[in-house]
PDB file of C-alpha atoms in Angstrom:
ATOM      1  CA  GLU A  72      14.204   6.838   1.349  1.00 91.00           C
ATOM      2  CA  PRO A  73      13.415   8.940  -1.709  1.00 94.00           C
ATOM      3  CA  ALA A  74      12.336  12.543  -1.208  1.00 95.00           C
ATOM      4  CA  GLY A  75       9.005  13.979  -2.257  1.00 95.00           C
ATOM      5  CA  ALA A  76       6.703  11.194  -1.092  1.00 97.00           C
ATOM      6  CA  ILE A  77       2.980  11.965  -1.151  1.00 97.00           C
ATOM      7  CA  SER A  78       0.176  10.276   0.769  1.00 97.00           C
ATOM      8  CA  VAL A  79      -2.157   7.690  -0.743  1.00 97.00           C
ATOM      9  CA  GLN A  80      -4.957  10.272  -0.759  1.00 95.00           C
ATOM     10  CA  GLU A  81      -2.743  12.847  -2.488  1.00 96.00           C
ATOM     11  CA  LEU A  82      -1.820  10.211  -5.068  1.00 95.00           C
ATOM     12  CA  LYS A  83      -5.466   9.647  -5.865  1.00 92.00           C
ATOM     13  CA  ASP A  84      -6.199  13.390  -5.862  1.00 92.00           C
ATOM     14  CA  VAL A  85      -3.528  14.161  -8.476  1.00 92.00           C
ATOM     15  CA  SER A  86      -4.951  11.402 -10.684  1.00 87.00           C
ATOM     16  CA  PRO A  87      -1.665  10.288 -12.254  1.00 92.00           C
ATOM     17  CA  LYS A  88      -1.510   8.666 -15.650  1.00 91.00           C
ATOM     18  CA  ASN A  89      -0.404   5.121 -16.390  1.00 91.00           C
ATOM     19  CA  GLU A  90       3.397   4.786 -16.223  1.00 93.00           C
ATOM     20  CA  ASP A  91       3.900   8.050 -14.277  1.00 96.00           C
ATOM     21  CA  ASP A  92       6.771   7.890 -11.783  1.00 96.00           C
ATOM     22  CA  ILE A  93       5.544   8.227  -8.205  1.00 97.00           C
ATOM     23  CA  VAL A  94       6.737   8.139  -4.596  1.00 98.00           C
ATOM     24  CA  VAL A  95       3.945   7.400  -2.116  1.00 98.00           C
ATOM     25  CA  PHE A  96       3.801   6.642   1.606  1.00 98.00           C
ATOM     26  CA  GLY A  97       1.249   4.985   3.856  1.00 98.00           C
ATOM     27  CA  ARG A  98       0.647   2.114   6.234  1.00 97.00           C
ATOM     28  CA  ILE A  99       0.326  -1.521   5.296  1.00 98.00           C
ATOM     29  CA  GLY A 100      -3.251  -2.550   5.984  1.00 97.00           C
ATOM     30  CA  GLY A 101      -6.734  -3.132   4.720  1.00 95.00           C
ATOM     31  CA  ILE A 102      -9.242  -5.946   4.969  1.00 93.00           C
ATOM     32  CA  GLN A 103      -6.770  -8.355   3.322  1.00 94.00           C
ATOM     33  CA  PRO A 104      -3.417  -6.555   3.151  1.00 96.00           C
ATOM     34  CA  TRP A 105      -1.516  -9.446   1.520  1.00 97.00           C
ATOM     35  CA  ILE A 106      -1.890 -11.467  -1.657  1.00 96.00           C
ATOM     36  CA  LYS A 107      -0.682 -14.935  -0.700  1.00 95.00           C
ATOM     37  CA  GLY A 108       2.376 -16.096  -2.620  1.00 96.00           C
ATOM     38  CA  LEU A 109       2.903 -12.768  -4.396  1.00 97.00           C
ATOM     39  CA  SER A 110       4.829  -9.633  -3.528  1.00 97.00           C
ATOM     40  CA  VAL A 111       1.634  -7.573  -3.441  1.00 98.00           C
ATOM     41  CA  PHE A 112       0.164  -5.622  -0.525  1.00 98.00           C
ATOM     42  CA  THR A 113      -2.323  -2.855   0.231  1.00 97.00           C
ATOM     43  CA  LEU A 114      -1.153   0.587   1.302  1.00 98.00           C
ATOM     44  CA  VAL A 115      -3.575   2.718   3.352  1.00 97.00           C
ATOM     45  CA  ASP A 116      -3.447   6.487   3.788  1.00 97.00           C
ATOM     46  CA  SER A 117      -1.698   7.422   7.045  1.00 95.00           C
ATOM     47  CA  ALA A 118      -4.487   9.846   7.958  1.00 95.00           C
ATOM     48  CA  LEU A 119      -6.810   6.923   8.707  1.00 95.00           C
ATOM     49  CA  THR A 120      -6.811   5.609  12.273  1.00 91.00           C
ATOM     50  CA  PRO A 121      -6.322   1.874  12.772  1.00 92.00           C
ATOM     51  CA  CYS A 122      -8.328   0.185  15.502  1.00 86.00           C
ATOM     52  CA  ASN A 123      -5.359  -0.188  17.893  1.00 88.00           C
ATOM     53  CA  GLU A 124      -5.041   3.617  18.061  1.00 89.00           C
ATOM     54  CA  ARG A 125      -8.683   4.114  19.072  1.00 88.00           C
ATOM     55  CA  PRO A 126      -9.402   4.288  22.813  1.00 88.00           C
ATOM     56  CA  ASP A 127     -10.979   1.107  24.206  1.00 84.00           C
ATOM     57  CA  ASP A 128     -10.968  -0.660  20.831  1.00 83.00           C
ATOM     58  CA  THR A 129      -9.973  -4.304  21.241  1.00 83.00           C
ATOM     59  CA  CYS A 130     -10.161  -5.334  17.592  1.00 87.00           C
ATOM     60  CA  PRO A 131      -7.884  -8.370  17.042  1.00 91.00           C
ATOM     61  CA  THR A 132      -7.009  -7.179  13.501  1.00 92.00           C
ATOM     62  CA  PRO A 133      -6.397  -3.425  13.839  1.00 91.00           C
ATOM     63  CA  TRP A 134      -4.857  -3.196  10.346  1.00 94.00           C
ATOM     64  CA  ASP A 135      -8.247  -3.884   8.725  1.00 94.00           C
ATOM     65  CA  TYR A 136      -9.464  -0.348   9.587  1.00 92.00           C
ATOM     66  CA  CYS A 137     -12.938  -1.792  10.205  1.00 87.00           C
ATOM     67  CA  CYS A 138     -14.118   1.494  11.762  1.00 83.00           C
ATOM     68  CA  GLU A 139     -13.303   3.508   8.620  1.00 85.00           C
ATOM     69  CA  ALA A 140     -16.218   3.937   6.226  1.00 85.00           C
ATOM     70  CA  ASP A 141     -14.068   5.269   3.378  1.00 88.00           C
ATOM     71  CA  LEU A 142     -11.267   2.699   3.410  1.00 92.00           C
ATOM     72  CA  ALA A 143     -11.580   1.827  -0.296  1.00 90.00           C
ATOM     73  CA  ALA A 144     -11.062   5.450  -1.301  1.00 91.00           C
ATOM     74  CA  ASN A 145      -7.943   5.684   0.854  1.00 95.00           C
ATOM     75  CA  GLN A 146      -5.945   2.661  -0.212  1.00 96.00           C
ATOM     76  CA  THR A 147      -3.971   1.448  -3.193  1.00 97.00           C
ATOM     77  CA  LEU A 148      -2.342  -1.797  -4.245  1.00 97.00           C
ATOM     78  CA  ILE A 149       1.458  -2.072  -4.288  1.00 98.00           C
ATOM     79  CA  LYS A 150       3.119  -4.693  -6.505  1.00 98.00           C
ATOM     80  CA  VAL A 151       6.828  -5.481  -6.264  1.00 97.00           C
ATOM     81  CA  VAL A 152       7.524  -6.609  -9.810  1.00 95.00           C
ATOM     82  CA  ASP A 153      10.163  -8.189 -12.012  1.00 93.00           C
ATOM     83  CA  ASN A 154      11.621  -6.641 -15.173  1.00 90.00           C
ATOM     84  CA  HIS A 155       8.493  -7.653 -17.097  1.00 91.00           C
ATOM     85  CA  GLY A 156       6.062  -5.966 -14.672  1.00 89.00           C
ATOM     86  CA  ARG A 157       4.853  -9.202 -13.058  1.00 93.00           C
ATOM     87  CA  PRO A 158       4.617  -9.490  -9.255  1.00 96.00           C
ATOM     88  CA  LEU A 159       7.390 -11.592  -7.748  1.00 96.00           C
ATOM     89  CA  GLU A 160       6.184 -15.024  -6.670  1.00 97.00           C
ATOM     90  CA  ILE A 161       7.107 -14.654  -3.019  1.00 97.00           C
ATOM     91  CA  GLY A 162       5.028 -13.105  -0.271  1.00 96.00           C
ATOM     92  CA  ALA A 163       5.823  -9.447   0.385  1.00 96.00           C
ATOM     93  CA  GLN A 164       6.191 -10.156   4.107  1.00 96.00           C
ATOM     94  CA  LYS A 165       8.965 -12.654   3.464  1.00 96.00           C
ATOM     95  CA  LEU A 166      10.597 -10.726   0.621  1.00 96.00           C
ATOM     96  CA  LEU A 167      10.685  -7.343   2.351  1.00 95.00           C
ATOM     97  CA  GLY A 168      10.434  -8.216   6.053  1.00 95.00           C
ATOM     98  CA  ILE A 169       7.348  -6.031   6.460  1.00 96.00           C
ATOM     99  CA  LYS A 170       4.212  -6.405   8.558  1.00 96.00           C
ATOM    100  CA  GLU A 171       0.790  -4.876   9.066  1.00 96.00           C
ATOM    101  CA  LEU A 172       0.633  -1.215  10.132  1.00 96.00           C
ATOM    102  CA  GLN A 173       4.245  -0.443   9.231  1.00 97.00           C
ATOM    103  CA  THR A 174       4.712   2.849   7.456  1.00 97.00           C
ATOM    104  CA  VAL A 175       6.504   2.436   4.139  1.00 98.00           C
ATOM    105  CA  VAL A 176       7.540   4.665   1.274  1.00 98.00           C
ATOM    106  CA  VAL A 177       7.122   3.141  -2.173  1.00 98.00           C
ATOM    107  CA  GLN A 178       8.859   4.332  -5.318  1.00 97.00           C
ATOM    108  CA  GLY A 179       7.550   3.106  -8.636  1.00 97.00           C
ATOM    109  CA  LYS A 180       5.266   3.610 -11.605  1.00 96.00           C
ATOM    110  CA  VAL A 181       1.529   4.070 -11.706  1.00 96.00           C
ATOM    111  CA  GLN A 182      -0.494   1.269 -13.236  1.00 95.00           C
ATOM    112  CA  ARG A 183      -4.151   1.630 -14.110  1.00 92.00           C
ATOM    113  CA  ASP A 184      -6.319  -1.319 -15.062  1.00 90.00           C
ATOM    114  CA  LYS A 185      -9.129  -1.222 -17.626  1.00 89.00           C
ATOM    115  CA  LYS A 186     -11.549   0.064 -14.970  1.00 89.00           C
ATOM    116  CA  GLY A 187      -9.172   2.874 -14.000  1.00 84.00           C
ATOM    117  CA  ASN A 188      -8.148   1.357 -10.651  1.00 88.00           C
ATOM    118  CA  LEU A 189      -4.770   2.638  -9.536  1.00 93.00           C
ATOM    119  CA  SER A 190      -1.878   0.516  -8.282  1.00 96.00           C
ATOM    120  CA  VAL A 191       1.865   1.090  -8.041  1.00 97.00           C
ATOM    121  CA  LEU A 192       4.523  -1.124  -9.648  1.00 97.00           C
ATOM    122  CA  ALA A 193       7.220  -0.769  -7.008  1.00 97.00           C
ATOM    123  CA  SER A 194      10.886  -0.432  -7.845  1.00 94.00           C
ATOM    124  CA  GLY A 195      11.730   0.336  -4.214  1.00 95.00           C
ATOM    125  CA  VAL A 196      10.098  -0.093  -0.806  1.00 97.00           C
ATOM    126  CA  PHE A 197      11.556   1.763   2.167  1.00 97.00           C
ATOM    127  CA  ILE A 198      10.486   1.066   5.758  1.00 95.00           C
ATOM    128  CA  ARG A 199      10.102   4.118   7.995  1.00 92.00           C
ATOM    129  CA  ARG A 200      11.426   3.512  11.478  1.00 82.00           C
TER     130      ARG A 200
END
């Protein structure tokens, strides 16, 4: 695992530029954490509490953080890409052996779309045990 990882919220707070190198950590989650058939997933800030860690919450999909009002502000998209910057055409779960609510550290480059939305083009994904 690379040193110096920052949280998803810290990543957004520092407002990195396109192509900046970054190391970020968080939990896999969100309303739809996976993009079917692509190595793309959503990373949520670890400070947010998933439903399964809330007393008496029986939510069947705790990774969707349905109790968090500010989920959108605390998540970012991770894309495991080829040498041309395109997401690999295999599901991230199958490619990396990852699942919802796992904590991962992602090393890569910042990508901003035309609207300024931030994602990370991953060159490495490390699972915290």
